[in-house]
PDB file of C-alpha atoms in Angstrom:
ATOM      1  CA  UNK K   1     -56.523   7.276  11.351  1.00 70.00           C
ATOM      2  CA  UNK K   2     -53.628   8.581   9.245  1.00 85.00           C
ATOM      3  CA  UNK K   3     -50.336  10.396   9.823  1.00 89.00           C
ATOM      4  CA  UNK K   4     -51.915  13.753   9.045  1.00 91.00           C
ATOM      5  CA  UNK K   5     -54.540  13.235  11.730  1.00 93.00           C
ATOM      6  CA  UNK K   6     -51.825  12.156  14.178  1.00 93.00           C
ATOM      7  CA  UNK K   7     -49.879  15.364  13.528  1.00 93.00           C
ATOM      8  CA  UNK K   8     -53.075  17.402  13.974  1.00 94.00           C
ATOM      9  CA  UNK K   9     -53.888  15.573  17.202  1.00 94.00           C
ATOM     10  CA  UNK K  10     -50.412  16.119  18.663  1.00 94.00           C
ATOM     11  CA  UNK K  11     -50.614  19.829  17.818  1.00 94.00           C
ATOM     12  CA  UNK K  12     -53.961  20.236  19.587  1.00 94.00           C
ATOM     13  CA  UNK K  13     -52.837  18.102  22.543  1.00 94.00           C
ATOM     14  CA  UNK K  14     -49.700  20.171  23.033  1.00 93.00           C
ATOM     15  CA  UNK K  15     -51.236  23.579  22.417  1.00 93.00           C
ATOM     16  CA  UNK K  16     -54.576  22.822  24.158  1.00 93.00           C
ATOM     17  CA  UNK K  17     -56.004  25.496  21.880  1.00 92.00           C
ATOM     18  CA  UNK K  18     -57.559  24.852  18.489  1.00 92.00           C
ATOM     19  CA  UNK K  19     -56.631  28.284  17.098  1.00 92.00           C
ATOM     20  CA  UNK K  20     -52.931  27.984  17.955  1.00 93.00           C
ATOM     21  CA  UNK K  21     -52.846  24.349  16.833  1.00 93.00           C
ATOM     22  CA  UNK K  22     -54.435  25.283  13.486  1.00 93.00           C
ATOM     23  CA  UNK K  23     -51.805  27.964  12.893  1.00 93.00           C
ATOM     24  CA  UNK K  24     -49.064  25.484  13.814  1.00 92.00           C
ATOM     25  CA  UNK K  25     -50.160  22.898  11.223  1.00 92.00           C
ATOM     26  CA  UNK K  26     -51.124  25.545   8.645  1.00 93.00           C
ATOM     27  CA  UNK K  27     -54.843  24.840   8.265  1.00 93.00           C
ATOM     28  CA  UNK K  28     -57.992  26.666   9.339  1.00 93.00           C
ATOM     29  CA  UNK K  29     -59.522  26.018  12.743  1.00 93.00           C
ATOM     30  CA  UNK K  30     -62.755  24.554  11.410  1.00 93.00           C
ATOM     31  CA  UNK K  31     -61.131  21.736   9.325  1.00 93.00           C
ATOM     32  CA  UNK K  32     -58.841  20.952  12.254  1.00 94.00           C
ATOM     33  CA  UNK K  33     -61.790  20.588  14.614  1.00 93.00           C
ATOM     34  CA  UNK K  34     -63.559  18.409  12.062  1.00 94.00           C
ATOM     35  CA  UNK K  35     -60.492  16.129  11.736  1.00 94.00           C
ATOM     36  CA  UNK K  36     -60.364  15.655  15.525  1.00 94.00           C
ATOM     37  CA  UNK K  37     -64.043  14.696  15.591  1.00 94.00           C
ATOM     38  CA  UNK K  38     -63.404  12.145  12.799  1.00 94.00           C
ATOM     39  CA  UNK K  39     -60.427  10.740  14.728  1.00 94.00           C
ATOM     40  CA  UNK K  40     -62.515  10.380  17.888  1.00 94.00           C
ATOM     41  CA  UNK K  41     -65.256   8.677  15.904  1.00 94.00           C
ATOM     42  CA  UNK K  42     -62.802   6.223  14.314  1.00 92.00           C
ATOM     43  CA  UNK K  43     -61.208   5.434  17.675  1.00 93.00           C
ATOM     44  CA  UNK K  44     -64.574   5.323  19.422  1.00 94.00           C
ATOM     45  CA  UNK K  45     -63.172   7.320  22.313  1.00 94.00           C
ATOM     46  CA  UNK K  46     -63.245  10.943  23.501  1.00 95.00           C
ATOM     47  CA  UNK K  47     -59.779  12.526  23.321  1.00 94.00           C
ATOM     48  CA  UNK K  48     -60.589  16.125  24.364  1.00 94.00           C
ATOM     49  CA  UNK K  49     -62.866  17.851  26.816  1.00 93.00           C
ATOM     50  CA  UNK K  50     -63.984  21.103  25.205  1.00 88.00           C
ATOM     51  CA  UNK K  51     -65.787  24.133  26.575  1.00 83.00           C
ATOM     52  CA  UNK K  52     -65.868  27.820  25.706  1.00 79.00           C
ATOM     53  CA  UNK K  53     -62.842  28.627  27.844  1.00 82.00           C
ATOM     54  CA  UNK K  54     -60.398  25.752  27.450  1.00 88.00           C
ATOM     55  CA  UNK K  55     -59.464  22.416  25.899  1.00 92.00           C
ATOM     56  CA  UNK K  56     -58.144  19.566  28.049  1.00 94.00           C
ATOM     57  CA  UNK K  57     -57.045  16.025  27.329  1.00 94.00           C
ATOM     58  CA  UNK K  58     -59.105  13.152  28.643  1.00 95.00           C
ATOM     59  CA  UNK K  59     -57.230  10.230  30.246  1.00 94.00           C
ATOM     60  CA  UNK K  60     -57.706   8.397  26.939  1.00 95.00           C
ATOM     61  CA  UNK K  61     -56.308  11.407  25.070  1.00 93.00           C
ATOM     62  CA  UNK K  62     -53.240  11.579  27.322  1.00 94.00           C
ATOM     63  CA  UNK K  63     -52.550   7.884  26.722  1.00 94.00           C
ATOM     64  CA  UNK K  64     -53.066   8.268  22.980  1.00 94.00           C
ATOM     65  CA  UNK K  65     -50.673  11.248  22.900  1.00 94.00           C
ATOM     66  CA  UNK K  66     -47.766   9.101  24.149  1.00 92.00           C
ATOM     67  CA  UNK K  67     -48.265   6.577  21.365  1.00 93.00           C
ATOM     68  CA  UNK K  68     -48.967   9.217  18.704  1.00 93.00           C
ATOM     69  CA  UNK K  69     -45.649  10.922  19.431  1.00 92.00           C
ATOM     70  CA  UNK K  70     -43.850   7.580  19.269  1.00 91.00           C
ATOM     71  CA  UNK K  71     -45.475   6.704  15.934  1.00 92.00           C
ATOM     72  CA  UNK K  72     -44.579  10.059  14.371  1.00 91.00           C
ATOM     73  CA  UNK K  73     -41.008   9.834  15.665  1.00 90.00           C
ATOM     74  CA  UNK K  74     -40.648   6.332  14.203  1.00 90.00           C
ATOM     75  CA  UNK K  75     -42.040   7.541  10.877  1.00 88.00           C
ATOM     76  CA  UNK K  76     -39.500  10.378  10.776  1.00 87.00           C
ATOM     77  CA  UNK K  77     -36.655   7.978  11.598  1.00 83.00           C
ATOM     78  CA  UNK K  78     -37.835   5.665   8.822  1.00 84.00           C
ATOM     79  CA  UNK K  79     -37.965   8.536   6.320  1.00 82.00           C
ATOM     80  CA  UNK K  80     -34.493   9.731   7.328  1.00 75.00           C
ATOM     81  CA  UNK K  81     -33.133   6.190   7.019  1.00 74.00           C
ATOM     82  CA  UNK K  82     -34.620   5.892   3.541  1.00 77.00           C
ATOM     83  CA  UNK K  83     -33.000   9.171   2.478  1.00 73.00           C
ATOM     84  CA  UNK K  84     -29.677   8.042   3.907  1.00 67.00           C
ATOM     85  CA  UNK K  85     -29.916   4.718   2.098  1.00 67.00           C
ATOM     86  CA  UNK K  86     -30.541   6.576  -1.153  1.00 66.00           C
ATOM     87  CA  UNK K  87     -27.301   8.468  -0.599  1.00 63.00           C
ATOM     88  CA  UNK K  88     -25.449   5.338   0.530  1.00 59.00           C
ATOM     89  CA  UNK K  89     -25.015   6.932   3.974  1.00 59.00           C
ATOM     90  CA  UNK K  90     -25.847   3.569   5.519  1.00 59.00           C
ATOM     91  CA  UNK K  91     -22.727   1.775   4.463  1.00 63.00           C
ATOM     92  CA  UNK K  92     -19.722   3.319   2.712  1.00 81.00           C
ATOM     93  CA  UNK K  93     -19.059   4.098  -0.907  1.00 88.00           C
ATOM     94  CA  UNK K  94     -16.032   2.395  -2.413  1.00 92.00           C
ATOM     95  CA  UNK K  95     -13.596   4.219  -4.671  1.00 92.00           C
ATOM     96  CA  UNK K  96     -10.641   2.812  -6.537  1.00 91.00           C
ATOM     97  CA  UNK K  97      -7.729   4.948  -7.649  1.00 88.00           C
ATOM     98  CA  UNK K  98      -4.586   4.384  -9.647  1.00 84.00           C
ATOM     99  CA  UNK K  99      -1.118   5.319  -8.441  1.00 77.00           C
ATOM    100  CA  UNK K 100      -1.027   9.058  -9.151  1.00 83.00           C
ATOM    101  CA  UNK K 101      -4.732   9.932  -9.172  1.00 84.00           C
ATOM    102  CA  UNK K 102      -4.869  11.123  -5.556  1.00 80.00           C
ATOM    103  CA  UNK K 103      -2.026  13.546  -6.215  1.00 84.00           C
ATOM    104  CA  UNK K 104      -4.474  15.507  -8.368  1.00 86.00           C
ATOM    105  CA  UNK K 105      -5.871  18.660  -6.752  1.00 86.00           C
ATOM    106  CA  UNK K 106      -9.063  18.178  -8.801  1.00 88.00           C
ATOM    107  CA  UNK K 107      -9.732  14.830  -7.120  1.00 89.00           C
ATOM    108  CA  UNK K 108      -8.512  15.839  -3.652  1.00 88.00           C
ATOM    109  CA  UNK K 109     -10.553  19.059  -3.585  1.00 89.00           C
ATOM    110  CA  UNK K 110     -13.681  17.230  -4.763  1.00 91.00           C
ATOM    111  CA  UNK K 111     -13.339  14.554  -2.081  1.00 91.00           C
ATOM    112  CA  UNK K 112     -12.785  17.205   0.601  1.00 91.00           C
ATOM    113  CA  UNK K 113     -15.897  19.103  -0.544  1.00 91.00           C
ATOM    114  CA  UNK K 114     -17.926  15.889  -0.684  1.00 90.00           C
ATOM    115  CA  UNK K 115     -16.916  14.960   2.872  1.00 89.00           C
ATOM    116  CA  UNK K 116     -17.857  18.462   4.062  1.00 89.00           C
ATOM    117  CA  UNK K 117     -21.311  18.248   2.477  1.00 88.00           C
ATOM    118  CA  UNK K 118     -21.961  14.600   3.411  1.00 86.00           C
ATOM    119  CA  UNK K 119     -20.139  13.853   6.669  1.00 83.00           C
ATOM    120  CA  UNK K 120     -22.280  10.746   7.247  1.00 80.00           C
ATOM    121  CA  UNK K 121     -20.962   8.962   4.169  1.00 84.00           C
ATOM    122  CA  UNK K 122     -17.849   6.874   4.738  1.00 85.00           C
ATOM    123  CA  UNK K 123     -15.486   6.505   1.770  1.00 88.00           C
ATOM    124  CA  UNK K 124     -13.369   3.370   1.453  1.00 89.00           C
ATOM    125  CA  UNK K 125     -10.403   3.661  -0.916  1.00 88.00           C
ATOM    126  CA  UNK K 126      -8.589   0.864  -2.713  1.00 86.00           C
ATOM    127  CA  UNK K 127      -5.427   1.355  -4.743  1.00 79.00           C
ATOM    128  CA  UNK K 128      -5.490  -0.918  -7.758  1.00 75.00           C
ATOM    129  CA  UNK K 129      -4.181  -0.068 -11.224  1.00 81.00           C
ATOM    130  CA  UNK K 130      -6.416   1.273 -13.974  1.00 84.00           C
ATOM    131  CA  UNK K 131      -7.145  -2.199 -15.363  1.00 85.00           C
ATOM    132  CA  UNK K 132      -7.772  -3.642 -11.890  1.00 87.00           C
ATOM    133  CA  UNK K 133     -10.150  -0.763 -11.127  1.00 88.00           C
ATOM    134  CA  UNK K 134     -12.074  -1.478 -14.316  1.00 89.00           C
ATOM    135  CA  UNK K 135     -12.418  -5.160 -13.412  1.00 90.00           C
ATOM    136  CA  UNK K 136     -13.531  -4.245  -9.871  1.00 91.00           C
ATOM    137  CA  UNK K 137     -16.075  -1.777 -11.254  1.00 92.00           C
ATOM    138  CA  UNK K 138     -17.542  -4.369 -13.624  1.00 91.00           C
ATOM    139  CA  UNK K 139     -17.714  -6.905 -10.779  1.00 92.00           C
ATOM    140  CA  UNK K 140     -19.570  -4.462  -8.514  1.00 91.00           C
ATOM    141  CA  UNK K 141     -16.722  -4.412  -5.998  1.00 92.00           C
ATOM    142  CA  UNK K 142     -16.300  -0.614  -6.152  1.00 93.00           C
ATOM    143  CA  UNK K 143     -18.702   2.261  -6.894  1.00 93.00           C
ATOM    144  CA  UNK K 144     -16.342   4.437  -8.912  1.00 94.00           C
ATOM    145  CA  UNK K 145     -12.686   4.861  -9.797  1.00 94.00           C
ATOM    146  CA  UNK K 146     -10.173   7.622 -10.488  1.00 94.00           C
ATOM    147  CA  UNK K 147      -7.789   6.273 -13.089  1.00 92.00           C
ATOM    148  CA  UNK K 148      -5.172   7.317 -15.601  1.00 91.00           C
ATOM    149  CA  UNK K 149      -5.375   6.854 -19.354  1.00 87.00           C
ATOM    150  CA  UNK K 150      -4.920   5.384 -21.815  1.00 88.00           C
ATOM    151  CA  UNK K 151      -8.094   3.397 -21.280  1.00 89.00           C
ATOM    152  CA  UNK K 152      -8.776  -0.014 -22.801  1.00 88.00           C
ATOM    153  CA  UNK K 153     -10.781   0.212 -26.015  1.00 87.00           C
ATOM    154  CA  UNK K 154     -13.933  -1.359 -24.572  1.00 89.00           C
ATOM    155  CA  UNK K 155     -14.042   1.267 -21.813  1.00 89.00           C
ATOM    156  CA  UNK K 156     -13.849   4.088 -24.359  1.00 79.00           C
ATOM    157  CA  UNK K 157     -17.255   2.895 -25.582  1.00 83.00           C
ATOM    158  CA  UNK K 158     -18.945   3.272 -22.174  1.00 89.00           C
ATOM    159  CA  UNK K 159     -20.127   6.798 -22.955  1.00 87.00           C
ATOM    160  CA  UNK K 160     -19.597  10.228 -21.399  1.00 86.00           C
ATOM    161  CA  UNK K 161     -21.979   9.520 -18.506  1.00 87.00           C
ATOM    162  CA  UNK K 162     -19.635   6.787 -17.249  1.00 92.00           C
ATOM    163  CA  UNK K 163     -16.237   7.939 -18.541  1.00 93.00           C
ATOM    164  CA  UNK K 164     -15.536  11.466 -17.317  1.00 93.00           C
ATOM    165  CA  UNK K 165     -12.340  13.189 -18.403  1.00 92.00           C
ATOM    166  CA  UNK K 166     -11.183  15.233 -15.408  1.00 92.00           C
ATOM    167  CA  UNK K 167      -7.839  16.510 -16.656  1.00 91.00           C
ATOM    168  CA  UNK K 168      -5.108  16.075 -19.236  1.00 93.00           C
ATOM    169  CA  UNK K 169      -1.706  16.654 -17.666  1.00 93.00           C
ATOM    170  CA  UNK K 170       1.699  17.037 -19.292  1.00 96.00           C
ATOM    171  CA  UNK K 171       4.315  14.459 -18.458  1.00 96.00           C
ATOM    172  CA  UNK K 172       7.391  15.890 -16.759  1.00 96.00           C
ATOM    173  CA  UNK K 173      10.889  14.556 -16.244  1.00 96.00           C
ATOM    174  CA  UNK K 174      11.896  14.502 -12.581  1.00 95.00           C
ATOM    175  CA  UNK K 175      15.630  15.037 -12.140  1.00 95.00           C
ATOM    176  CA  UNK K 176      17.968  16.012  -9.291  1.00 94.00           C
ATOM    177  CA  UNK K 177      18.480  19.784  -9.114  1.00 92.00           C
ATOM    178  CA  UNK K 178      22.218  19.415  -9.682  1.00 92.00           C
ATOM    179  CA  UNK K 179      21.750  17.112 -12.723  1.00 94.00           C
ATOM    180  CA  UNK K 180      23.231  18.130 -16.083  1.00 94.00           C
ATOM    181  CA  UNK K 181      19.700  18.247 -17.577  1.00 95.00           C
ATOM    182  CA  UNK K 182      18.486  20.713 -14.952  1.00 94.00           C
ATOM    183  CA  UNK K 183      19.568  23.644 -17.141  1.00 94.00           C
ATOM    184  CA  UNK K 184      17.412  22.416 -20.075  1.00 95.00           C
ATOM    185  CA  UNK K 185      14.050  24.141 -20.626  1.00 95.00           C
ATOM    186  CA  UNK K 186      12.589  20.842 -21.830  1.00 96.00           C
ATOM    187  CA  UNK K 187      13.898  17.311 -22.245  1.00 97.00           C
ATOM    188  CA  UNK K 188      13.517  15.027 -25.250  1.00 96.00           C
ATOM    189  CA  UNK K 189      13.601  11.251 -25.382  1.00 96.00           C
ATOM    190  CA  UNK K 190      17.017  11.432 -27.053  1.00 94.00           C
ATOM    191  CA  UNK K 191      18.283  13.521 -24.121  1.00 95.00           C
ATOM    192  CA  UNK K 192      17.391  10.567 -21.912  1.00 94.00           C
ATOM    193  CA  UNK K 193      19.131   7.978 -24.088  1.00 89.00           C
ATOM    194  CA  UNK K 194      21.998   7.332 -21.678  1.00 88.00           C
ATOM    195  CA  UNK K 195      20.166   8.260 -18.486  1.00 93.00           C
ATOM    196  CA  UNK K 196      19.217   5.619 -15.902  1.00 95.00           C
ATOM    197  CA  UNK K 197      15.430   5.663 -15.773  1.00 95.00           C
ATOM    198  CA  UNK K 198      13.320   4.937 -12.716  1.00 94.00           C
ATOM    199  CA  UNK K 199       9.792   3.602 -13.215  1.00 92.00           C
ATOM    200  CA  UNK K 200       6.731   2.196 -11.498  1.00 89.00           C
ATOM    201  CA  UNK K 201       6.941  -1.587 -11.467  1.00 87.00           C
ATOM    202  CA  UNK K 202       5.913  -2.878 -14.881  1.00 84.00           C
ATOM    203  CA  UNK K 203       4.198  -5.908 -13.396  1.00 83.00           C
ATOM    204  CA  UNK K 204       1.588  -3.571 -11.899  1.00 82.00           C
ATOM    205  CA  UNK K 205       0.397  -2.801 -15.422  1.00 80.00           C
ATOM    206  CA  UNK K 206      -0.167   0.921 -14.840  1.00 86.00           C
ATOM    207  CA  UNK K 207      -1.595   3.265 -17.459  1.00 88.00           C
ATOM    208  CA  UNK K 208       1.467   5.498 -16.968  1.00 90.00           C
ATOM    209  CA  UNK K 209       3.767   2.676 -18.045  1.00 90.00           C
ATOM    210  CA  UNK K 210       1.581   1.998 -21.077  1.00 91.00           C
ATOM    211  CA  UNK K 211       1.801   5.640 -22.127  1.00 93.00           C
ATOM    212  CA  UNK K 212       5.581   5.761 -21.643  1.00 94.00           C
ATOM    213  CA  UNK K 213       6.060   2.546 -23.614  1.00 93.00           C
ATOM    214  CA  UNK K 214       4.140   4.126 -26.504  1.00 93.00           C
ATOM    215  CA  UNK K 215       6.167   7.344 -26.338  1.00 95.00           C
ATOM    216  CA  UNK K 216       9.506   5.499 -26.440  1.00 94.00           C
ATOM    217  CA  UNK K 217       8.230   3.224 -29.216  1.00 94.00           C
ATOM    218  CA  UNK K 218       7.224   6.235 -31.313  1.00 94.00           C
ATOM    219  CA  UNK K 219      10.789   7.548 -30.929  1.00 93.00           C
ATOM    220  CA  UNK K 220      12.302   4.133 -31.749  1.00 93.00           C
ATOM    221  CA  UNK K 221      14.036   4.155 -28.379  1.00 92.00           C
ATOM    222  CA  UNK K 222      14.347   1.681 -25.536  1.00 91.00           C
ATOM    223  CA  UNK K 223      14.108   3.093 -21.996  1.00 91.00           C
ATOM    224  CA  UNK K 224      17.104   2.270 -19.816  1.00 92.00           C
ATOM    225  CA  UNK K 225      15.173   1.268 -16.693  1.00 93.00           C
ATOM    226  CA  UNK K 226      17.555   0.607 -13.814  1.00 92.00           C
ATOM    227  CA  UNK K 227      15.066   0.419 -10.967  1.00 91.00           C
ATOM    228  CA  UNK K 228      11.336  -0.171 -10.471  1.00 91.00           C
ATOM    229  CA  UNK K 229       9.230   0.790  -7.467  1.00 88.00           C
ATOM    230  CA  UNK K 230       5.580   0.375  -6.551  1.00 82.00           C
ATOM    231  CA  UNK K 231       4.998   3.893  -5.233  1.00 82.00           C
ATOM    232  CA  UNK K 232       5.492   7.358  -6.708  1.00 83.00           C
ATOM    233  CA  UNK K 233       6.800   8.678  -3.405  1.00 82.00           C
ATOM    234  CA  UNK K 234       9.573   6.060  -3.533  1.00 85.00           C
ATOM    235  CA  UNK K 235      10.207   6.908  -7.168  1.00 88.00           C
ATOM    236  CA  UNK K 236      10.793  10.583  -6.386  1.00 87.00           C
ATOM    237  CA  UNK K 237      12.863   9.630  -3.362  1.00 87.00           C
ATOM    238  CA  UNK K 238      15.209   7.687  -5.624  1.00 89.00           C
ATOM    239  CA  UNK K 239      15.418  10.680  -7.986  1.00 92.00           C
ATOM    240  CA  UNK K 240      16.363  12.874  -5.034  1.00 89.00           C
ATOM    241  CA  UNK K 241      19.053  10.338  -4.095  1.00 87.00           C
ATOM    242  CA  UNK K 242      20.543  10.609  -7.580  1.00 90.00           C
ATOM    243  CA  UNK K 243      19.758   7.012  -8.595  1.00 92.00           C
ATOM    244  CA  UNK K 244      18.205   8.123 -11.867  1.00 93.00           C
ATOM    245  CA  UNK K 245      15.479  10.225 -13.488  1.00 95.00           C
ATOM    246  CA  UNK K 246      11.757   9.532 -13.852  1.00 95.00           C
ATOM    247  CA  UNK K 247       8.850  10.606 -16.038  1.00 95.00           C
ATOM    248  CA  UNK K 248       5.742  11.486 -14.032  1.00 93.00           C
ATOM    249  CA  UNK K 249       2.380  13.283 -14.352  1.00 93.00           C
ATOM    250  CA  UNK K 250       2.381  16.977 -13.527  1.00 91.00           C
ATOM    251  CA  UNK K 251       0.152  16.398 -10.475  1.00 88.00           C
ATOM    252  CA  UNK K 252       2.894  14.638  -8.515  1.00 87.00           C
ATOM    253  CA  UNK K 253       5.120  17.716  -8.582  1.00 83.00           C
ATOM    254  CA  UNK K 254       3.192  19.078  -5.584  1.00 69.00           C
ATOM    255  CA  UNK K 255       4.459  19.417  -2.958  1.00 60.00           C
ATOM    256  CA  UNK K 256       7.709  20.326  -4.647  1.00 62.00           C
ATOM    257  CA  UNK K 257      11.044  19.162  -3.257  1.00 68.00           C
ATOM    258  CA  UNK K 258      14.034  21.443  -3.020  1.00 77.00           C
ATOM    259  CA  UNK K 259      16.118  18.496  -4.209  1.00 87.00           C
ATOM    260  CA  UNK K 260      14.122  17.560  -7.330  1.00 92.00           C
ATOM    261  CA  UNK K 261      13.231  19.677 -10.346  1.00 93.00           C
ATOM    262  CA  UNK K 262      10.724  18.925 -13.096  1.00 94.00           C
ATOM    263  CA  UNK K 263      11.121  19.659 -16.780  1.00 95.00           C
ATOM    264  CA  UNK K 264       8.581  19.230 -19.611  1.00 96.00           C
ATOM    265  CA  UNK K 265       9.029  16.079 -21.680  1.00 96.00           C
ATOM    266  CA  UNK K 266       9.373  17.135 -25.314  1.00 96.00           C
ATOM    267  CA  UNK K 267       7.833  14.169 -27.139  1.00 95.00           C
ATOM    268  CA  UNK K 268       4.738  13.255 -29.106  1.00 94.00           C
ATOM    269  CA  UNK K 269       1.960  12.152 -26.758  1.00 93.00           C
ATOM    270  CA  UNK K 270       3.771  13.445 -23.655  1.00 95.00           C
ATOM    271  CA  UNK K 271       0.631  13.820 -21.607  1.00 95.00           C
ATOM    272  CA  UNK K 272      -1.611  11.590 -19.529  1.00 94.00           C
ATOM    273  CA  UNK K 273      -5.336  11.714 -18.857  1.00 93.00           C
ATOM    274  CA  UNK K 274      -7.157  11.515 -15.541  1.00 93.00           C
ATOM    275  CA  UNK K 275     -10.632   9.969 -15.620  1.00 94.00           C
ATOM    276  CA  UNK K 276     -13.458   9.122 -13.288  1.00 94.00           C
ATOM    277  CA  UNK K 277     -15.096   5.821 -14.247  1.00 95.00           C
ATOM    278  CA  UNK K 278     -18.615   4.958 -13.095  1.00 94.00           C
ATOM    279  CA  UNK K 279     -20.735   1.793 -13.031  1.00 92.00           C
ATOM    280  CA  UNK K 280     -23.868   1.282 -15.123  1.00 89.00           C
ATOM    281  CA  UNK K 281     -26.089   1.916 -12.120  1.00 88.00           C
ATOM    282  CA  UNK K 282     -24.712   4.996 -10.392  1.00 87.00           C
ATOM    283  CA  UNK K 283     -25.436   5.364  -6.633  1.00 86.00           C
ATOM    284  CA  UNK K 284     -26.871   8.716  -5.568  1.00 85.00           C
ATOM    285  CA  UNK K 285     -23.806   9.509  -3.472  1.00 87.00           C
ATOM    286  CA  UNK K 286     -21.535   8.953  -6.463  1.00 91.00           C
ATOM    287  CA  UNK K 287     -23.784  11.237  -8.522  1.00 89.00           C
ATOM    288  CA  UNK K 288     -23.260  13.932  -5.880  1.00 88.00           C
ATOM    289  CA  UNK K 289     -19.490  13.460  -6.102  1.00 91.00           C
ATOM    290  CA  UNK K 290     -19.674  13.655  -9.881  1.00 91.00           C
ATOM    291  CA  UNK K 291     -21.638  16.926  -9.619  1.00 91.00           C
ATOM    292  CA  UNK K 292     -18.956  18.399  -7.343  1.00 92.00           C
ATOM    293  CA  UNK K 293     -16.248  17.411  -9.839  1.00 90.00           C
ATOM    294  CA  UNK K 294     -18.247  18.952 -12.686  1.00 86.00           C
ATOM    295  CA  UNK K 295     -18.666  22.202 -10.742  1.00 85.00           C
ATOM    296  CA  UNK K 296     -14.932  22.342 -10.065  1.00 79.00           C
ATOM    297  CA  UNK K 297     -14.061  21.786 -13.713  1.00 75.00           C
ATOM    298  CA  UNK K 298     -16.554  24.484 -14.756  1.00 71.00           C
ATOM    299  CA  UNK K 299     -14.987  27.006 -12.337  1.00 68.00           C
ATOM    300  CA  UNK K 300     -11.503  26.201 -13.646  1.00 60.00           C
ATOM    301  CA  UNK K 301     -12.387  26.647 -17.322  1.00 54.00           C
TER     302      UNK K 301
END
């Protein structure tokens, strides 16, 4: 007895007609009849009463039908469970992201599309910094991460299958709309020399802070940081309140505030990268998410 014979048997038992059953399982009537005879021989029991006018189940056949249906249903459940496990649908996938990554429409649109296509997969998000995400990825604590550059040197050597550049965004200066710099088309580091600067807390070790430190160093300037916060929303709130100005990735300018305006930062290296980092062994579900991101980037080129 095998699963094919069980499917054939159930078809004949439900149709009670070898011709209709053969069409249902997509074989000829003669091989189907032969398979039922082999099944009866193996079981050493008669499953069908046959005559020229009709086919009926014997009591043994009726009993066997109940179990055959149960076996086939269990086999289908097992196959579905295996497919789900391959996609990590049994158990969530874990994604890390750095402070501004989820402001990006590229990331947000990809996650929304992924959830539409795979509603059975739960996504758990954690919000570490770029360096914390890298450590978590290496430790197997997360399955992927959306992070900002610059990346540590050892990560640059991971290869393009694990380090995916999603976007390169200009850095903008966020200022109150009534600020003296609001009339400027762009703002240089020297323009900011006497301005109180707001920043993400340096102890978090964000990639944004690393990039800004390099930009100011290249200009031989020291930023006049008067306040640090742990969240970009708080940072922009303080700009709106007139506490100071801030330098942020372009992605965080949406949704725009009527109280804050954004001007290009005119400085060497005034941009920041957005990456997706992947582990050595990439789960199928993460591969699907990567494919969605790739399709989005291709459409936007």
